Coordinates of C-alpha atoms and ligand atoms in Angstrom, one line a residue:
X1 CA 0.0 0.0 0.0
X2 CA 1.1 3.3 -1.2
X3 CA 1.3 6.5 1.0
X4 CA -1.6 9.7 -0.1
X5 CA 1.8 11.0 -1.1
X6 CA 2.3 8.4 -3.3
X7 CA -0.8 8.2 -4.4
X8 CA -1.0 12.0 -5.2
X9 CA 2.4 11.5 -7.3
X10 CA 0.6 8.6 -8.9
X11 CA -2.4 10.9 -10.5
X12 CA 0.4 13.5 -11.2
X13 CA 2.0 10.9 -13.7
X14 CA -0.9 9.3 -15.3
X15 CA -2.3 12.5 -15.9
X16 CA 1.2 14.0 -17.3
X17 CA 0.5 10.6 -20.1
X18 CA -3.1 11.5 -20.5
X19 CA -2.3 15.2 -21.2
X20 CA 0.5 14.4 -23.7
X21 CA -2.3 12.2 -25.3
X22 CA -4.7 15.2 -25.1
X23 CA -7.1 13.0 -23.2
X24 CA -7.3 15.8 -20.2
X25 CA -7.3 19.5 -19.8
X26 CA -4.3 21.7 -19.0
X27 CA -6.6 22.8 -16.6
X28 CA -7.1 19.4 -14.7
X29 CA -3.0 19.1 -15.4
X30 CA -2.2 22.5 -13.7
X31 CA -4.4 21.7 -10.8
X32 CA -2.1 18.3 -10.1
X33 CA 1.3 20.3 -10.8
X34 CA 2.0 20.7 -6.8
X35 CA 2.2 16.9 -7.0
X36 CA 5.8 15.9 -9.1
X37 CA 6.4 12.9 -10.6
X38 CA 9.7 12.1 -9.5
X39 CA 10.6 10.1 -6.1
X40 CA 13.4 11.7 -3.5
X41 CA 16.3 9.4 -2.6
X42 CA 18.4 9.5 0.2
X43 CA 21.6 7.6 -0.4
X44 CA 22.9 5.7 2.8
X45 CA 26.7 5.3 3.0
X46 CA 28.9 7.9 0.6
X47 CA 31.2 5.1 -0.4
X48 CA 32.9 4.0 -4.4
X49 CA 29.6 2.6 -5.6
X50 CA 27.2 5.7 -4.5
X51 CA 29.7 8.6 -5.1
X52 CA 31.0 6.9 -8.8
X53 CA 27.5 5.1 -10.0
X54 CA 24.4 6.3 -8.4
X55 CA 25.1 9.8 -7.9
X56 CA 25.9 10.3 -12.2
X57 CA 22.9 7.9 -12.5
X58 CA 20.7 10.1 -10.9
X59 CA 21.7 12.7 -12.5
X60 CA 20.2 10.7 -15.8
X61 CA 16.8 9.6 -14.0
X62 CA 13.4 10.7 -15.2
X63 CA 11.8 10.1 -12.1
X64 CA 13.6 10.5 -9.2
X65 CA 16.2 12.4 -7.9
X66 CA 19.0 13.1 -5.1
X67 CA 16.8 14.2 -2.4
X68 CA 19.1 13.5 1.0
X69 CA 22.1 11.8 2.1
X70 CA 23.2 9.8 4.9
X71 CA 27.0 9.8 6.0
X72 CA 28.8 9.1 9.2
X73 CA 32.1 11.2 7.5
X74 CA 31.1 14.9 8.2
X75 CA 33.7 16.5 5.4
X76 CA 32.0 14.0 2.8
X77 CA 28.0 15.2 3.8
X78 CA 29.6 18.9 3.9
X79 CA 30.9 18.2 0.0
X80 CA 27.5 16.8 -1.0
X81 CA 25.9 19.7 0.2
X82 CA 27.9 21.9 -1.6
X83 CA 28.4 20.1 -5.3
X84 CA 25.0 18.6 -5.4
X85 CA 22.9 21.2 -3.6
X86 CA 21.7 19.0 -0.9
X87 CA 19.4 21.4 1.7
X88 CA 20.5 20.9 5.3
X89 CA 17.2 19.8 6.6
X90 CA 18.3 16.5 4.6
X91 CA 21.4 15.5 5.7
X92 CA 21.2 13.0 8.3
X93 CA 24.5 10.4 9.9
X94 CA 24.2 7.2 11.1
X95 CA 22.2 8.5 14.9
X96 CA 20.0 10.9 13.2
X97 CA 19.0 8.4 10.3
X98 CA 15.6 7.7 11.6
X99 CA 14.0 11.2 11.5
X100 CA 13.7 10.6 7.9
X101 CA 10.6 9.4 8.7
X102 CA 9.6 13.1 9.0
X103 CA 10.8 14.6 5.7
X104 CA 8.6 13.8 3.2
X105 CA 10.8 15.0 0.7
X106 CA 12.3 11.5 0.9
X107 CA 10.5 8.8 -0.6
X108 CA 13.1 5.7 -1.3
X109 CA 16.1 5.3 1.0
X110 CA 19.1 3.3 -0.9
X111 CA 21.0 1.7 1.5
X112 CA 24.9 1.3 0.3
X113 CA 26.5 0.1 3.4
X114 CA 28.9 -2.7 4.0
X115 CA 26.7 -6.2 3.7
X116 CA 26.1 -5.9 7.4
X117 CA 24.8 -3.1 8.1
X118 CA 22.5 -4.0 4.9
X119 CA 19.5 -5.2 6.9
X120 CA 19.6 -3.2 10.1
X121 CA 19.5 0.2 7.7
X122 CA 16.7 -1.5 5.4
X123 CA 14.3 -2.4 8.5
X124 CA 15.1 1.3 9.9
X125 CA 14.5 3.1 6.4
X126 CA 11.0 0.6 6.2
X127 CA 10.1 1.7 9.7
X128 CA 10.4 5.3 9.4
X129 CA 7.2 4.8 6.5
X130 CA 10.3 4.8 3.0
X131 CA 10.1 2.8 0.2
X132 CA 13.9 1.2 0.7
X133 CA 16.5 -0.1 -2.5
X134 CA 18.9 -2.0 -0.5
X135 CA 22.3 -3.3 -2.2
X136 CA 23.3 -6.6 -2.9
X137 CA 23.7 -9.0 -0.8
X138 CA 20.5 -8.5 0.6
X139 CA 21.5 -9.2 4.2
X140 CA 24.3 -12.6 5.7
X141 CA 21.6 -15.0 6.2
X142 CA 18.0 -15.9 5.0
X143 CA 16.7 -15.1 8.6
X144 CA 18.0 -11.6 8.1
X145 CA 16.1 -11.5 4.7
X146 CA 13.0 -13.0 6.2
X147 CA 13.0 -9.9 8.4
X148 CA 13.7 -7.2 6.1
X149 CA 10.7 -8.5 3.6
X150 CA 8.8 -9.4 7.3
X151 CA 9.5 -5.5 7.8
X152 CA 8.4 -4.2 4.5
X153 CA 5.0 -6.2 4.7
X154 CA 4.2 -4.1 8.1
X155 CA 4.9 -1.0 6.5
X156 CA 3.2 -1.5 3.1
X157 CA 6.4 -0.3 1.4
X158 CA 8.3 -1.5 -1.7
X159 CA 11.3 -3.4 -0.9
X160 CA 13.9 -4.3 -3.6
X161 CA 17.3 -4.9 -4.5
X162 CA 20.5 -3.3 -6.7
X163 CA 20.3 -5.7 -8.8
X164 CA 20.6 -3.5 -11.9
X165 CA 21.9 -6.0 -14.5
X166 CA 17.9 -6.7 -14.9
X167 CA 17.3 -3.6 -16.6
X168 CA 20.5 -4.3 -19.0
X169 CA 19.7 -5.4 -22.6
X170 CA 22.2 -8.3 -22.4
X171 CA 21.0 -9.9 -19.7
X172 CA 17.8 -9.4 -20.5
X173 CA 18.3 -11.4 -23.7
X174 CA 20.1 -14.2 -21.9
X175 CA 17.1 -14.4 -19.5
X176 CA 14.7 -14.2 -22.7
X177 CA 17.1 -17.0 -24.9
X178 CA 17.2 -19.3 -21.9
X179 CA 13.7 -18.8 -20.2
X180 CA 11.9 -18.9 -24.2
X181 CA 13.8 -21.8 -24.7
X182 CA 14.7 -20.0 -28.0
X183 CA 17.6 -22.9 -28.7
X184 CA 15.9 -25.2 -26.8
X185 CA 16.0 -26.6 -23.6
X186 CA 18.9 -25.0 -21.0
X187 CA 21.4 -28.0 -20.9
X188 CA 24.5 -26.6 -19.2
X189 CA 25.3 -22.9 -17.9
X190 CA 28.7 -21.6 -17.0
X191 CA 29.4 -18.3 -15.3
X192 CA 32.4 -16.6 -13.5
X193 CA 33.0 -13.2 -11.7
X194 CA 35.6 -12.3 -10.0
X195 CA 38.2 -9.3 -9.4
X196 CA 41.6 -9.2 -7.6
X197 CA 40.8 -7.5 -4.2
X198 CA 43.4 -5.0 -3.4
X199 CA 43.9 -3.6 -0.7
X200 CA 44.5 -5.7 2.6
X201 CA 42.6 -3.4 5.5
X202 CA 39.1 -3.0 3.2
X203 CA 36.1 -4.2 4.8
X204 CA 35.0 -6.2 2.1
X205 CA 37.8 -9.0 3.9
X206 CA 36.6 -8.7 7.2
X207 CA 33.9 -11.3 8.3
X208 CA 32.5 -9.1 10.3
X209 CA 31.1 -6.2 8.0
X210 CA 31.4 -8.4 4.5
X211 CA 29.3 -12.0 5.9
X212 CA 31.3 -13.7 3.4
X213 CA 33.9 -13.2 0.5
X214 CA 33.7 -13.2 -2.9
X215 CA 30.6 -15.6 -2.8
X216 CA 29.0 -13.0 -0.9
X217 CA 30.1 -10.2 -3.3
X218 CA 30.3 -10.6 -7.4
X219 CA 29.1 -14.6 -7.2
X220 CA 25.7 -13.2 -6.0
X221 CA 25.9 -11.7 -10.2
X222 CA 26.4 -15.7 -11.4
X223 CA 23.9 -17.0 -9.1
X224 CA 21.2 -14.6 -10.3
X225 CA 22.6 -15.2 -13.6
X226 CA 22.0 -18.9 -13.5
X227 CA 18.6 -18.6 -11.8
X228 CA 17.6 -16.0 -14.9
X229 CA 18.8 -17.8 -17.7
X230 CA 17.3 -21.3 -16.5
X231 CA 14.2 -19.7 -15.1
X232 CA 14.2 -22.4 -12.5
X233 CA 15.6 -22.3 -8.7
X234 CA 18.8 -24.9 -7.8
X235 CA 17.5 -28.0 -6.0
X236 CA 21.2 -28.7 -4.9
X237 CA 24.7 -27.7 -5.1
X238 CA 28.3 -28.9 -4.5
X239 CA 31.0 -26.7 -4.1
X240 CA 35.0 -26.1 -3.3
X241 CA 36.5 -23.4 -1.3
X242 CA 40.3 -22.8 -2.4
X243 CA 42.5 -20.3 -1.0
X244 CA 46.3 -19.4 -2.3
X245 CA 47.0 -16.4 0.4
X246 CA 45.7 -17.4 3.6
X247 CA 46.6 -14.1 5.7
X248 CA 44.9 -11.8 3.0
X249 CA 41.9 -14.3 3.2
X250 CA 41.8 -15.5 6.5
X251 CA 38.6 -14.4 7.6
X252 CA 36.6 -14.7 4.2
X253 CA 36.5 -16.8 1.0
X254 CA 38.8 -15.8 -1.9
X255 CA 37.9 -18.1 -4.6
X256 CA 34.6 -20.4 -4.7
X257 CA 33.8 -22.5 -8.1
X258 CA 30.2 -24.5 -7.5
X259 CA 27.7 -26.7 -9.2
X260 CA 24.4 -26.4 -9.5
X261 CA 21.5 -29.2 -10.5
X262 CA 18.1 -27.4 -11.4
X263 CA 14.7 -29.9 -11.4
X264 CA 14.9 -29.7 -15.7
X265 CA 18.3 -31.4 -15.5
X266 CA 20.1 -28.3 -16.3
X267 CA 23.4 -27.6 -14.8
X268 CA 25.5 -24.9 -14.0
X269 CA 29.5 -24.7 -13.3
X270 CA 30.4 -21.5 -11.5
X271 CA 33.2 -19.7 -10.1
X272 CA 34.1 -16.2 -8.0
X273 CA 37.6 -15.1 -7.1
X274 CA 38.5 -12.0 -5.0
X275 CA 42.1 -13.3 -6.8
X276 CA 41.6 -12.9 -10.0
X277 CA 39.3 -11.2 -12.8
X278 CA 36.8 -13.4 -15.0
X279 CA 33.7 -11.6 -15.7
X280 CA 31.4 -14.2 -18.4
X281 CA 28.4 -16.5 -18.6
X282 CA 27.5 -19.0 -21.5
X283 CA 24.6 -21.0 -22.0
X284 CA 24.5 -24.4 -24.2
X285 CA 20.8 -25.2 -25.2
X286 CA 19.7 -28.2 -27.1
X287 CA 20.3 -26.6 -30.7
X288 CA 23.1 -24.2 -29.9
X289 CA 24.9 -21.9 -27.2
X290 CA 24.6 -18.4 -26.4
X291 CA 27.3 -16.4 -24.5
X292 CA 27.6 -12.6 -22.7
X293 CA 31.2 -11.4 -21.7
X294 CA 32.2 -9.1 -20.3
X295 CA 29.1 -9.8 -18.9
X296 CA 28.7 -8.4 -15.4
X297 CA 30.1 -4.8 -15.4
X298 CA 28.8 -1.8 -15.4
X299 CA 29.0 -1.3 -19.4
X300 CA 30.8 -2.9 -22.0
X301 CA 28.8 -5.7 -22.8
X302 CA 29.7 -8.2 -25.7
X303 CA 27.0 -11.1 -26.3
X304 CA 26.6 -14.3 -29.3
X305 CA 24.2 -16.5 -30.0
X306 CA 25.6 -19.0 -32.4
X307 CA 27.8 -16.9 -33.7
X308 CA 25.6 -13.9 -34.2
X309 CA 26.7 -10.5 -32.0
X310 CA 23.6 -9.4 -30.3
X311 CA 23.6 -5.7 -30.8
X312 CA 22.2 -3.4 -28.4
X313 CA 22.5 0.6 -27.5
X314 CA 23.7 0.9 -24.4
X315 CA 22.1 2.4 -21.1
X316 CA 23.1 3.6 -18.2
X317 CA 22.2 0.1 -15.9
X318 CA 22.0 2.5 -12.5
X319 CA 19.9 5.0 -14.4
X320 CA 17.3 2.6 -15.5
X321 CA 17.1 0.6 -12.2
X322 CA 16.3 3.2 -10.2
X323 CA 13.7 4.6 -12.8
X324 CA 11.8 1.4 -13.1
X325 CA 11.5 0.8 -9.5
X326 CA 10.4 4.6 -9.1
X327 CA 7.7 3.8 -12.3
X328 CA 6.7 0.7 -10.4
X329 CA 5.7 2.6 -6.7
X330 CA 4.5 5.9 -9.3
X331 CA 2.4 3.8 -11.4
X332 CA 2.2 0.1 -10.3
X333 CA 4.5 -0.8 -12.7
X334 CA 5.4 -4.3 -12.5
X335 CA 8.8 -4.8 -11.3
X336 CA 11.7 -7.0 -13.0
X337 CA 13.3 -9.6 -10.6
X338 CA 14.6 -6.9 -7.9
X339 CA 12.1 -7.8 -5.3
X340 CA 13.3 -8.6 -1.4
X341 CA 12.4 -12.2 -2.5
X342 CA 15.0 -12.4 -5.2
X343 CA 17.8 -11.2 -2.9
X344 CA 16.4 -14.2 -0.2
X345 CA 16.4 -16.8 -3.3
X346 CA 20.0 -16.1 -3.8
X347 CA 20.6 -16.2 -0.3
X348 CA 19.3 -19.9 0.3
X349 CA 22.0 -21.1 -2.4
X350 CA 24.9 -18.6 -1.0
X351 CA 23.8 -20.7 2.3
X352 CA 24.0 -24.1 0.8
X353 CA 27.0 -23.0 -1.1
X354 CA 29.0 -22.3 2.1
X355 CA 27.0 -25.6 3.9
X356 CA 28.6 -28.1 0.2
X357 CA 32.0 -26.0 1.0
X358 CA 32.1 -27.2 4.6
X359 CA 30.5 -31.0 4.3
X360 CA 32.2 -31.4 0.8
X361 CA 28.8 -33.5 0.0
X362 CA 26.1 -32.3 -2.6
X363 CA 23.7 -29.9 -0.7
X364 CA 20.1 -29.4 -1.2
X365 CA 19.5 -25.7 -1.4
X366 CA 16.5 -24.9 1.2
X367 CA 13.0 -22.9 0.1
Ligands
NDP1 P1 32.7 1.5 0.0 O1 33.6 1.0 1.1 O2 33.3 2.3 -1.1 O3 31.6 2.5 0.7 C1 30.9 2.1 1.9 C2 30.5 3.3 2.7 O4 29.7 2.9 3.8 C3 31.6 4.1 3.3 O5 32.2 5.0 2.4 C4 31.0 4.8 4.5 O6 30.3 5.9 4.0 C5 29.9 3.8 4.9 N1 30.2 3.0 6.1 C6 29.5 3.0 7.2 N2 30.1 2.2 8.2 C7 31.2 1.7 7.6 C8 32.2 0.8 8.1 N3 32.2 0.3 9.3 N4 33.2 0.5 7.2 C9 33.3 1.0 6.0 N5 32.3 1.8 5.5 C10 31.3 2.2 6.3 O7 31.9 0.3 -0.5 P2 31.1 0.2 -1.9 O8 30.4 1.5 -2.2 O9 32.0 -0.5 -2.9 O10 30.0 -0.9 -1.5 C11 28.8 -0.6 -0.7 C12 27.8 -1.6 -1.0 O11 27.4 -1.6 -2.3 C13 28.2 -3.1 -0.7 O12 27.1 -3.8 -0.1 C14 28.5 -3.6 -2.1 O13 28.2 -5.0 -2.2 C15 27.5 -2.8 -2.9 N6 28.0 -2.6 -4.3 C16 27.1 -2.9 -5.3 C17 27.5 -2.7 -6.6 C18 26.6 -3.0 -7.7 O14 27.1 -3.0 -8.9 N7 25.3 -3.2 -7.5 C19 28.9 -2.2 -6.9 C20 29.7 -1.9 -5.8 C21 29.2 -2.1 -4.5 P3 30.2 7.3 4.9 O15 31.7 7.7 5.1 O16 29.5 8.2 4.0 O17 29.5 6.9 6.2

């Protein structure tokens, strides 16, 4: 359920389409203009990914816009202010956070914390009445996702996931090759992300703040990427941990390659490294393969099918995510696979994953 707010913001953009269409007045028009159609968000954490990607990418949206920010680094919320124009009122840290629920100028809160703080900012963002965008992974453990979508439900507010590579033409004709069966049936998918992790003191290697390692990081991109090409949820895995430097990774996984047996009889062979960079999936189908790499990035795509280059303009991924989850709470929308479910889906293989890694037996992946 939608706020009046919402709801007012709602009219606003139908009628903007109606008027265009000459199907109301410019009178009816002028007397929703108070109401804009564009959503406020308040970006939570002023790390890399919000400061180099979402802040541009808002810059691009057609319906919503930088509205607040939420920093525990004073000099960073005091640059904000200045280059982007953020008021005052809107600046909150990490004490003040939950007086968002008074500023109505806010409407989504996009939490891009380190993966524990992930759930504890989503629940306060849903409490304080916000729709919430919450980055991948969705929390360290199903229960945590259970009670971040538990937490939406109570507030009647949207709930979804960064999980832009669903608004990216690539993927979204891997997902239509696989799930249309256009070569046939899905026999064997192979995927692999992984970077070289730098430096030594980031968070992203303690336990503590990152869950996990690189499973928890860019193999949460070959899961989803599995799960969309197939169209059908893992019923088991097997999987195998290997480490080379076991200071640097002493606390999380560096590299993880798993398997993956779906109820068709498809299968998937996967990897993640925090040790080295692969970035590709390929699918072979009954009557031929398709194939996207780079495949996970921000932009840069290259995709075949048999061959053939797919061909496709390219968008700005950040841009487009945030405008079709702002279409989908303006207008209803539907919205791709970025809902709070998706993130927990993942999350019951990342689970089995680390159970295979630890038994070194096949697992059955949980529902
Ligand atoms: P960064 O380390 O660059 O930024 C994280 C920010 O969180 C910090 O700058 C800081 O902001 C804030 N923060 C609050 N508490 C802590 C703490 N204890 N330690 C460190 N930072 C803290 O990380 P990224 O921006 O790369 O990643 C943030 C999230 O976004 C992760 O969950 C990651 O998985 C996800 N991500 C998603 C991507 C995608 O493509 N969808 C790409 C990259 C990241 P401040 O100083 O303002 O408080």
């Amino acid at each position: 359920m939608n706020s009046r707010r919402d709801f007012l913001r709602t009219s606003a953009f139908h009628l903007g389409f109606l008027a265009a269409s000459g199907a109301v007045s410019s009178r009816l028009l002028a007397q929703s203009a108070a109401a804009k159609p564009s959503l406020g968000v308040a970006l939570v954490g002023l790390g890399g990914y919000a400061t180099r990607q979402l802040l541009p990418a808002l810059r691009q949206t057609k319906h919503c816009h930088l509205a607040g920010i939420v920093s525990g680094t004073p000099e960073k919320a005091a640059q904000w202010q200045k280059d982007e124009g953020v008021k005052a009122a809107n600046v909150y840290d990490y004490k003040t956070y939950d007086r968002i629920a008074d500023n109505p100028e806010i409407d989504i809160v996009y939490v891009v914390l380190p993966n524990s703080m992930h759930a504890e900012y989503t629940i306060r963002a849903l409490k304080a009445g916000k729709h919430v965008i919450c980055e991948k992974p969705m929390g360290l453990s199903v229960a945590e996702c259970d009670r971040m979508i538990a937490a939406a439900k109570e507030a009647g507010k949207t709930l979804t996931l960064g999980y832009r590579l669903h608004y990216d033409p690539f993927h979204q004709e891997a997902k239509r090759l696989g799930q249309e069966q256009v070569l046939g049936k899905v026999k064997l998918f192979e995927g692999g992300f992984g970077f070289r992790a730098g430096d030594p003191t980031q968070w992203r290697l303690r336990k503590a703040l990152a869950g996990g390692g690189a499973i928890m990081d860019v193999g949460v991109y070959v899961i989803q990427a599995a799960r969309y090409c197939t169209g059908e949820e893992p019923v088991s895995v097997t999987a195998q941990e290997i480490k080379t430097d076991g200071v640097k990774f002493a606390e999380v996984d560096e590299t993880v390659l798993w398997q993956m047996k779906f109820p068709s009889g498809a299968l998937a062979s996967c990897s993640t490294s925090y040790n080295c960079s692969t970035d590709f999936l390929q699918v072979a189908c009954e009557n031929g393969r398709y194939r996207v790499g780079p495949s996970y990035g921000y932009q840069g795509q290259k995709g075949e099918m048999n061959g053939k280059p797919m061909e496709f303009a390219p968008v700005n991924q950040q841009a487009a995510h945030m405008d079709g989850i702002a279409r989908h709470i303006l207008t209803g929308e539907p919205l791709l696979n970025v809902g709070g479910d998706e993130g927990r889906r993942d999350m019951l293989v990342i689970e089995a994953i680390y159970r295979a890694i630890a038994s070194g037996r096949e697992e059955a992946v949980a529902r």
